[in-house]
Tab-separated table of N, CA, C and O in Angstrom:
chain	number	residue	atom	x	y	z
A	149	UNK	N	-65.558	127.778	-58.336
A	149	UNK	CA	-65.671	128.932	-57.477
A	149	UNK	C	-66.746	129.888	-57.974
A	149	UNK	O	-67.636	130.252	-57.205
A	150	UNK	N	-66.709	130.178	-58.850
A	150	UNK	CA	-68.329	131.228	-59.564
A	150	UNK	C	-69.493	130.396	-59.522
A	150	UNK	O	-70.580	130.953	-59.370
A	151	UNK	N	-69.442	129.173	-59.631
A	151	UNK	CA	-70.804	128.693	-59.384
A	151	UNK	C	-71.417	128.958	-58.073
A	151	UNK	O	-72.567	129.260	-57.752
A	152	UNK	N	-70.009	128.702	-57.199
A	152	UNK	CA	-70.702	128.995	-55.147
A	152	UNK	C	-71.122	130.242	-55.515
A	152	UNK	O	-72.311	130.505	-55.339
A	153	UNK	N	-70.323	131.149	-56.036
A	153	UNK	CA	-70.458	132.828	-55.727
A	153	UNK	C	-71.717	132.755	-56.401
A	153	UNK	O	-72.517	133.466	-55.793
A	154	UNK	N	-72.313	132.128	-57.534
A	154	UNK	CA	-73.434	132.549	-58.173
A	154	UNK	C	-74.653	132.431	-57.635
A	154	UNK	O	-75.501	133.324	-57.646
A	155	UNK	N	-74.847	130.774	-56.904
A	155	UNK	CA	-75.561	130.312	-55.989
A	155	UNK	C	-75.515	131.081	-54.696
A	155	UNK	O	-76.610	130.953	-54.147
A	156	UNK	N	-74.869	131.672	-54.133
A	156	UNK	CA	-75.265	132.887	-52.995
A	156	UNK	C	-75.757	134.081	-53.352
A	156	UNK	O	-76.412	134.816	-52.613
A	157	UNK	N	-75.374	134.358	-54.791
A	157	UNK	CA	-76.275	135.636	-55.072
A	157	UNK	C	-77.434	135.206	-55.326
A	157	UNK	O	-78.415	135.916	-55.109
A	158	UNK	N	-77.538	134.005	-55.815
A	158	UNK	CA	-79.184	133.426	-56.305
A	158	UNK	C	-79.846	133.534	-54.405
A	158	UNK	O	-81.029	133.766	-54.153
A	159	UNK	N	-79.222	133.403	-53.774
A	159	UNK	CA	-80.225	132.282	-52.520
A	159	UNK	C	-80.074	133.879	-51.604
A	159	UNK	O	-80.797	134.103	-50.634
A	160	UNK	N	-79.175	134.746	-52.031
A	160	UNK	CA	-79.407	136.369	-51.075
A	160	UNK	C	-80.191	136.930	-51.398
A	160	UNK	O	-80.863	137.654	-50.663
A	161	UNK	N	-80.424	136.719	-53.072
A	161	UNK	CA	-81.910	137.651	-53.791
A	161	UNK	C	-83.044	136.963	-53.183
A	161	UNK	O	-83.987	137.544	-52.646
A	162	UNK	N	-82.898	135.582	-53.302
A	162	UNK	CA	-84.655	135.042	-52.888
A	162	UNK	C	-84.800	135.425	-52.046
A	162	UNK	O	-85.970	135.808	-52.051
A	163	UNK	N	-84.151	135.743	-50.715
A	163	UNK	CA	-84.345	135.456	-49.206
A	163	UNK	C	-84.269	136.572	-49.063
A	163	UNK	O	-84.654	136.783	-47.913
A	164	UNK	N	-83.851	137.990	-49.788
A	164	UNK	CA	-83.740	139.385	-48.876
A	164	UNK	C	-85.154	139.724	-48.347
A	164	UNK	O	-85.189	140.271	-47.245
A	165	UNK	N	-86.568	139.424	-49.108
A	165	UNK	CA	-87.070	140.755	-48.092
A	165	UNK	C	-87.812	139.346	-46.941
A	165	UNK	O	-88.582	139.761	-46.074
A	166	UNK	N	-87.571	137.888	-46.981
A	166	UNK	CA	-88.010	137.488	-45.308
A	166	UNK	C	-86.974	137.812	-44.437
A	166	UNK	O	-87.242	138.140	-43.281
A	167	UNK	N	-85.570	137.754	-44.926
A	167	UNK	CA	-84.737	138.813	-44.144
A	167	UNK	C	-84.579	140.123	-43.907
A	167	UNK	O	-84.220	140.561	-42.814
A	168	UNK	N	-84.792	140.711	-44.744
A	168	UNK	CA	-85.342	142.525	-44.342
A	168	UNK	C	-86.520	142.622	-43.408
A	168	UNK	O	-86.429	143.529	-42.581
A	169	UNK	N	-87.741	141.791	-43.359
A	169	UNK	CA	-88.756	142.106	-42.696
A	169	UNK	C	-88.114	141.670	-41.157
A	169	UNK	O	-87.977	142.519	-40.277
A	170	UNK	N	-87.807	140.486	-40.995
A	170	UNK	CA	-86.773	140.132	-40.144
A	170	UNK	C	-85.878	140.868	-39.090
A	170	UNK	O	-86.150	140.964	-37.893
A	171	UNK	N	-84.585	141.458	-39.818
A	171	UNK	CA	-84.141	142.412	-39.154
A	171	UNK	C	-85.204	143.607	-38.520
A	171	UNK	O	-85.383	144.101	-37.407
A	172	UNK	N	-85.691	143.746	-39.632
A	172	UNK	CA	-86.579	145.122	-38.955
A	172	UNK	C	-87.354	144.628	-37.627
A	172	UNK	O	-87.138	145.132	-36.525
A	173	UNK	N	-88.224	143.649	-37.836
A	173	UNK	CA	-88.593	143.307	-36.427
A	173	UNK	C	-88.028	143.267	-35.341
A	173	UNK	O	-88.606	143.539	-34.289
A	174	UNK	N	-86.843	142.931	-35.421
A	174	UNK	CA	-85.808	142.703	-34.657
A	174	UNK	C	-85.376	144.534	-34.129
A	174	UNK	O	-85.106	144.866	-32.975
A	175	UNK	N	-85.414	145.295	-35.119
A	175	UNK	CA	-85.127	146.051	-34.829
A	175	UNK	C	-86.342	147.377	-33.639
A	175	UNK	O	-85.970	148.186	-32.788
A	176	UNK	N	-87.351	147.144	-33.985
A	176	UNK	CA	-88.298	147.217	-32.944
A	176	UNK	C	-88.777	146.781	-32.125
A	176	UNK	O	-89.807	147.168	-31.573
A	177	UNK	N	-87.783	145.409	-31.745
A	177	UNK	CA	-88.242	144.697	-30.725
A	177	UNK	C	-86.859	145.468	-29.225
A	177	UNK	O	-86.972	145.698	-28.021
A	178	UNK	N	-85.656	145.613	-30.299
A	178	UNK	CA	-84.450	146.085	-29.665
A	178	UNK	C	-85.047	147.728	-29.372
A	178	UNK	O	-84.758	148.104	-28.236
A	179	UNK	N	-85.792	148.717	-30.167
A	179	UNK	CA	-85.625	149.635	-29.267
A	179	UNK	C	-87.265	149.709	-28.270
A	179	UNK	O	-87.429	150.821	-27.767
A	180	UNK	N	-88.184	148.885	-28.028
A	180	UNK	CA	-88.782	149.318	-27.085
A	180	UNK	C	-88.579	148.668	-25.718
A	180	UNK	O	-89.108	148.930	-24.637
A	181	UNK	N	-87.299	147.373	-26.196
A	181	UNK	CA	-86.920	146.822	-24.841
A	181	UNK	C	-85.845	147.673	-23.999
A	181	UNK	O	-85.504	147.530	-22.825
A	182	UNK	N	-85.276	148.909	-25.280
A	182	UNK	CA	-83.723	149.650	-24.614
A	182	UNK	C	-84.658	150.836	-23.939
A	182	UNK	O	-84.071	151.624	-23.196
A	183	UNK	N	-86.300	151.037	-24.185
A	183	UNK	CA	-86.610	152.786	-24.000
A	183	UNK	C	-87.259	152.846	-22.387
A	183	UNK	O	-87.553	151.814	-21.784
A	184	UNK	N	-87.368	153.727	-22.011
A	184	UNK	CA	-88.069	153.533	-20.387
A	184	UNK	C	-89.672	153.495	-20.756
A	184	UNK	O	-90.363	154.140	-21.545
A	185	UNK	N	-89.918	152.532	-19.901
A	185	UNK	CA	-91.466	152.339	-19.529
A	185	UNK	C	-91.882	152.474	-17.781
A	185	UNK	O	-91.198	152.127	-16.818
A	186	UNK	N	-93.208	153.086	-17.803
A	186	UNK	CA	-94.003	153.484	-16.749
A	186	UNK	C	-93.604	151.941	-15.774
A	186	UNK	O	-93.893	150.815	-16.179
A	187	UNK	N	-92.854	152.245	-14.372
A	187	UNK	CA	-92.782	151.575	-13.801
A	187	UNK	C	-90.963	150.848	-13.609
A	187	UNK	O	-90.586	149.840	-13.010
A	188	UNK	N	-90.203	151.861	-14.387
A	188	UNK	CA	-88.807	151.076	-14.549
A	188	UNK	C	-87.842	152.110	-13.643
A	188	UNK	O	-87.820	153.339	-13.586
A	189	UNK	N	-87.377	151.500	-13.241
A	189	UNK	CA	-86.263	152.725	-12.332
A	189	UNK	C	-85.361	153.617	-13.371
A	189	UNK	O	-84.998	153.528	-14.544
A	190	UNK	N	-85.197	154.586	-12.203
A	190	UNK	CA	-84.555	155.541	-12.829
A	190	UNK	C	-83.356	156.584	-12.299
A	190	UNK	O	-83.254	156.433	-11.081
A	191	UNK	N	-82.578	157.413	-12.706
A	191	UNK	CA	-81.220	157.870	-11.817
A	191	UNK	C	-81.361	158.962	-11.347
A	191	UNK	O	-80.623	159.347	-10.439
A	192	UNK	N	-82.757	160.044	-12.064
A	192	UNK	CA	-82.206	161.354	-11.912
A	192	UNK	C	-83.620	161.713	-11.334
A	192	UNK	O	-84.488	161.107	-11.962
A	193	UNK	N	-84.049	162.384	-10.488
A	193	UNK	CA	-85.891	162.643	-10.326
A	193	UNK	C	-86.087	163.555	-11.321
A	193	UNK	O	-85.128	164.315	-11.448
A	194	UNK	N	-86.901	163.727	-11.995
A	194	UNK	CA	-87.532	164.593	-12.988
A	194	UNK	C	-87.038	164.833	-14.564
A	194	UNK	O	-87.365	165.614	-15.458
A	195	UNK	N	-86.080	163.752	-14.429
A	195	UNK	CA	-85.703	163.000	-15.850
A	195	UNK	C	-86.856	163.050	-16.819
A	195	UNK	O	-87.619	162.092	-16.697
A	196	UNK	N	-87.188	163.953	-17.782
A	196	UNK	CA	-88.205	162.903	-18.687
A	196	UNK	C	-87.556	161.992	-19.917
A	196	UNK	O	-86.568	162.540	-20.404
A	197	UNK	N	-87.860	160.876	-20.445
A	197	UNK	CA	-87.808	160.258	-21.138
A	197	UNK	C	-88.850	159.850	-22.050
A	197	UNK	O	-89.887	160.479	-21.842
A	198	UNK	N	-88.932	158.951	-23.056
A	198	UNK	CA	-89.904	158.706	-24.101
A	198	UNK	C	-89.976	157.301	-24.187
A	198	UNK	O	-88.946	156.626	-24.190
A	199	UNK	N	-91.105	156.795	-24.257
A	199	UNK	CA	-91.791	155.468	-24.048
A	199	UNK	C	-91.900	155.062	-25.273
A	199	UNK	O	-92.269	156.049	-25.909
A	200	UNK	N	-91.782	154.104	-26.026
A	200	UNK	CA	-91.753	153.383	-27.357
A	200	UNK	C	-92.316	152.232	-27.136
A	200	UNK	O	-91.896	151.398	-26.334
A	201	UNK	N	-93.575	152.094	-28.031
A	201	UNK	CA	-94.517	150.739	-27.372
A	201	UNK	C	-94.684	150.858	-29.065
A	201	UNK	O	-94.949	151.883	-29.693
A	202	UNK	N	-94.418	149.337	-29.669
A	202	UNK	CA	-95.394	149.091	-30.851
A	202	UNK	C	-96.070	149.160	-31.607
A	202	UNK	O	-96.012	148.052	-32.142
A	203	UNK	N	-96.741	149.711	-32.096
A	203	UNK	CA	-98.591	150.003	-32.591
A	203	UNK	C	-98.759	151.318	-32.065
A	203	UNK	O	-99.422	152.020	-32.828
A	204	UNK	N	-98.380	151.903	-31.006
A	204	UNK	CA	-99.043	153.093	-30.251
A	204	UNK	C	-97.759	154.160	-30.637
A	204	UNK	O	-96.634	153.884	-31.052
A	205	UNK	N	-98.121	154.936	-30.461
A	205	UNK	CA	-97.688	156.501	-30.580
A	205	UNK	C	-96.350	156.280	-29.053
A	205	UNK	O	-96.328	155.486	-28.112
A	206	UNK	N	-95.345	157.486	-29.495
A	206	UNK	CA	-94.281	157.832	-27.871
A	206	UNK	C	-94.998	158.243	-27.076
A	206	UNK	O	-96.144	158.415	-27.492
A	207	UNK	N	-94.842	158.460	-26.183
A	207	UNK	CA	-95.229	159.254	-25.106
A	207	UNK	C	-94.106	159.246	-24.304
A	207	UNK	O	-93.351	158.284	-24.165
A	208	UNK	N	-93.966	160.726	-23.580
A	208	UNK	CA	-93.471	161.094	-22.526
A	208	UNK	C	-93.204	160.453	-21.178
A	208	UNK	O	-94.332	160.281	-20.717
A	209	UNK	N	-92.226	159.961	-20.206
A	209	UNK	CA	-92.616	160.000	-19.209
A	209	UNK	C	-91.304	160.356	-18.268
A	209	UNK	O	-90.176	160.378	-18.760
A	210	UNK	N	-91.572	160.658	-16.747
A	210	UNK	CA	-90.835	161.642	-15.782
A	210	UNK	C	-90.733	160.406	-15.270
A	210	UNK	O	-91.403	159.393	-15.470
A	211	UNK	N	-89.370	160.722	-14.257
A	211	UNK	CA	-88.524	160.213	-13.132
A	211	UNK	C	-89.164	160.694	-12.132
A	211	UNK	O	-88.863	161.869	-11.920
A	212	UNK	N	-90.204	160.106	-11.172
A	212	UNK	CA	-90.994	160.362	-9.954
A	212	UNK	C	-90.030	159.720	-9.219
A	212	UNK	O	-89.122	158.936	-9.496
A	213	UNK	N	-90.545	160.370	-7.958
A	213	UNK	CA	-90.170	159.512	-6.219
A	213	UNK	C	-91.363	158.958	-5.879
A	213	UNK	O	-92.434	159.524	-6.102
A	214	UNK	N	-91.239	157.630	-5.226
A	214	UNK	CA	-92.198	156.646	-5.091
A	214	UNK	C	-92.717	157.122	-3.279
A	214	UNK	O	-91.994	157.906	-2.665
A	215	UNK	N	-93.777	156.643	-2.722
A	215	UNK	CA	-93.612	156.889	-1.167
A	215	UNK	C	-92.510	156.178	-0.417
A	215	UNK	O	-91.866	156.655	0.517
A	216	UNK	N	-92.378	154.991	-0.938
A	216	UNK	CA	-90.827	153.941	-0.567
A	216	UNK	C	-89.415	155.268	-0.785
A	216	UNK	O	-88.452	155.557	-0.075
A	217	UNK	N	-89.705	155.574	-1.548
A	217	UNK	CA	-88.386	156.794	-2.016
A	217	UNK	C	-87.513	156.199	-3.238
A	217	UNK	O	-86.390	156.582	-3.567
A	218	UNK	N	-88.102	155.417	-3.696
A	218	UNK	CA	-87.535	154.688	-5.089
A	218	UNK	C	-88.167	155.890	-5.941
A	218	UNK	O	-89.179	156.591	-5.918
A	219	UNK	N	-86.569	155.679	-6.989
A	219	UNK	CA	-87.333	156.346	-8.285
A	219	UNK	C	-87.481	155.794	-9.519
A	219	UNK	O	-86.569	155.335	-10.207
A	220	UNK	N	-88.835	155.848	-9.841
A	220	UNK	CA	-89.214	155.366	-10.880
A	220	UNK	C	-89.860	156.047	-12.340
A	220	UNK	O	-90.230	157.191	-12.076
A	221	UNK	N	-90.043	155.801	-13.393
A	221	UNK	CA	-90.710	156.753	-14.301
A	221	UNK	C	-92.406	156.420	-14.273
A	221	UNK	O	-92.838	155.276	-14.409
A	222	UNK	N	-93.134	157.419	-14.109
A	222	UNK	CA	-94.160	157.463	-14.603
A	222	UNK	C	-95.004	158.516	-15.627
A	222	UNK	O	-94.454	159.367	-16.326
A	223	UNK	N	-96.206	158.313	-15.572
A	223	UNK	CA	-96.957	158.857	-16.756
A	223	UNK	C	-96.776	160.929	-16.137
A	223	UNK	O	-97.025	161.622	-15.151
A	224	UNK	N	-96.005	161.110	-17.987
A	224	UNK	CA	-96.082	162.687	-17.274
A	224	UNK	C	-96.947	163.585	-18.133
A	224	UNK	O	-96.919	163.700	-19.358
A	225	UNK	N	-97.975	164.402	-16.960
A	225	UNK	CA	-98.856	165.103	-17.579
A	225	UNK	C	-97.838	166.552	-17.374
A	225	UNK	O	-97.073	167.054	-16.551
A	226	UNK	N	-98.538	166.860	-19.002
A	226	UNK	CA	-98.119	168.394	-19.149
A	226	UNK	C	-98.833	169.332	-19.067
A	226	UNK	O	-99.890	169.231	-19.690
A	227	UNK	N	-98.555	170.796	-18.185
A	227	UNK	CA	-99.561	171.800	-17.986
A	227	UNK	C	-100.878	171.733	-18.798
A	227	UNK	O	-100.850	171.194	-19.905
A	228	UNK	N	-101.655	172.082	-18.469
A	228	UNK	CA	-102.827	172.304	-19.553
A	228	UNK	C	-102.997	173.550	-19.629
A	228	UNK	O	-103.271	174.146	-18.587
A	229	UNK	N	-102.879	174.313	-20.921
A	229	UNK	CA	-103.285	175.829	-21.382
A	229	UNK	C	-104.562	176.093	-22.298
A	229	UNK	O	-104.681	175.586	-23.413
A	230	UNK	N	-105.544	176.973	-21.693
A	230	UNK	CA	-106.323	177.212	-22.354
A	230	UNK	C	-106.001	178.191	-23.810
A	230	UNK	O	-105.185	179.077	-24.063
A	231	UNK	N	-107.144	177.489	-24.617
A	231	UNK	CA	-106.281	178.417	-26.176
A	231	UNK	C	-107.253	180.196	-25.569
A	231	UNK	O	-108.084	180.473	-24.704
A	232	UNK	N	-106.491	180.970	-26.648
A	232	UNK	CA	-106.664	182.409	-25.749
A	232	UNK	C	-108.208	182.726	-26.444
A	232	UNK	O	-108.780	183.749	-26.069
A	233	UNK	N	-108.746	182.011	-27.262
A	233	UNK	CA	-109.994	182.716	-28.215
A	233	UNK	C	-111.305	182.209	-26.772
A	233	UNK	O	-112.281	182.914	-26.517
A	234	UNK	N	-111.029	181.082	-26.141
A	234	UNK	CA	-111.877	180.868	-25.166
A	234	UNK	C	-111.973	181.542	-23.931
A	234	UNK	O	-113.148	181.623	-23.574
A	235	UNK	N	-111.150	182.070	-23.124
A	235	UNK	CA	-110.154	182.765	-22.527
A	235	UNK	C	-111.188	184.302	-22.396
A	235	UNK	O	-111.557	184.717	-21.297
A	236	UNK	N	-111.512	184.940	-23.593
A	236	UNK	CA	-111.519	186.178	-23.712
A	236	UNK	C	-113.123	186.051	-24.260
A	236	UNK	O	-113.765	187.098	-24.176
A	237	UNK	N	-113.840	184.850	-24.821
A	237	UNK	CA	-114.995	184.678	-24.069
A	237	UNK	C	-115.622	184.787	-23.373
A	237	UNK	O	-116.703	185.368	-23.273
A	238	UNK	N	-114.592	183.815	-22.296
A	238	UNK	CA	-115.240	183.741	-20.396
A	238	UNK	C	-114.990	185.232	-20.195
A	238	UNK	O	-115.889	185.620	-19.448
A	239	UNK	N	-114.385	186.002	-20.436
A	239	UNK	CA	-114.322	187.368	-19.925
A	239	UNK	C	-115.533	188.729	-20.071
A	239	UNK	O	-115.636	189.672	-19.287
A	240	UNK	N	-116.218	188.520	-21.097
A	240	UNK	CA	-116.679	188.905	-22.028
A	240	UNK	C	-118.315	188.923	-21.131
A	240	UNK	O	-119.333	189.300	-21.712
């Protein structure tokens, strides 16, 4: 019986980090398939949610009405504010 037990601690040490890298993949594969992407329906209009893609940065996106009247999420732009030092330039 300690030899099995010894031989699984031997064969859990070799194998943890192709299994750590493993899970983890796994684990970013599970949340950008659970997050909303541009083009997926949606329940509420003007819902925003956050997009999780791979390699790239979140981004934002809103619960639109389609012309069909489906709702779907797309890309959401946020106000644009000028900073105030430019602002008082143009005034000037």
């Amino acid at each position: 019986m300690w030899k099995t037990t010894a031989h699984l601690r031997h064969q859990c040490k070799s194998h943890w980090g192709p299994l750590a890298g493993l899970i983890t993949g796994l684990v970013f594969v599970v949340v950008q398939l659970t997050t909303a992407h541009v083009g997926d329906r949606c329940n509420r209009l003007g819902q925003i949610a956050e997009e999780w893609r791979i390699g790239l940065p979140a981004r934002q996106v809103m619960c639109v009405a389609t012309l069909d009247g489906d709702l779907v999420y797309d890309r959401f732009v946020s106000p644009y504010r000028k900073p105030a030092n430019q602002t008082a330039s143009l005034l000037q």
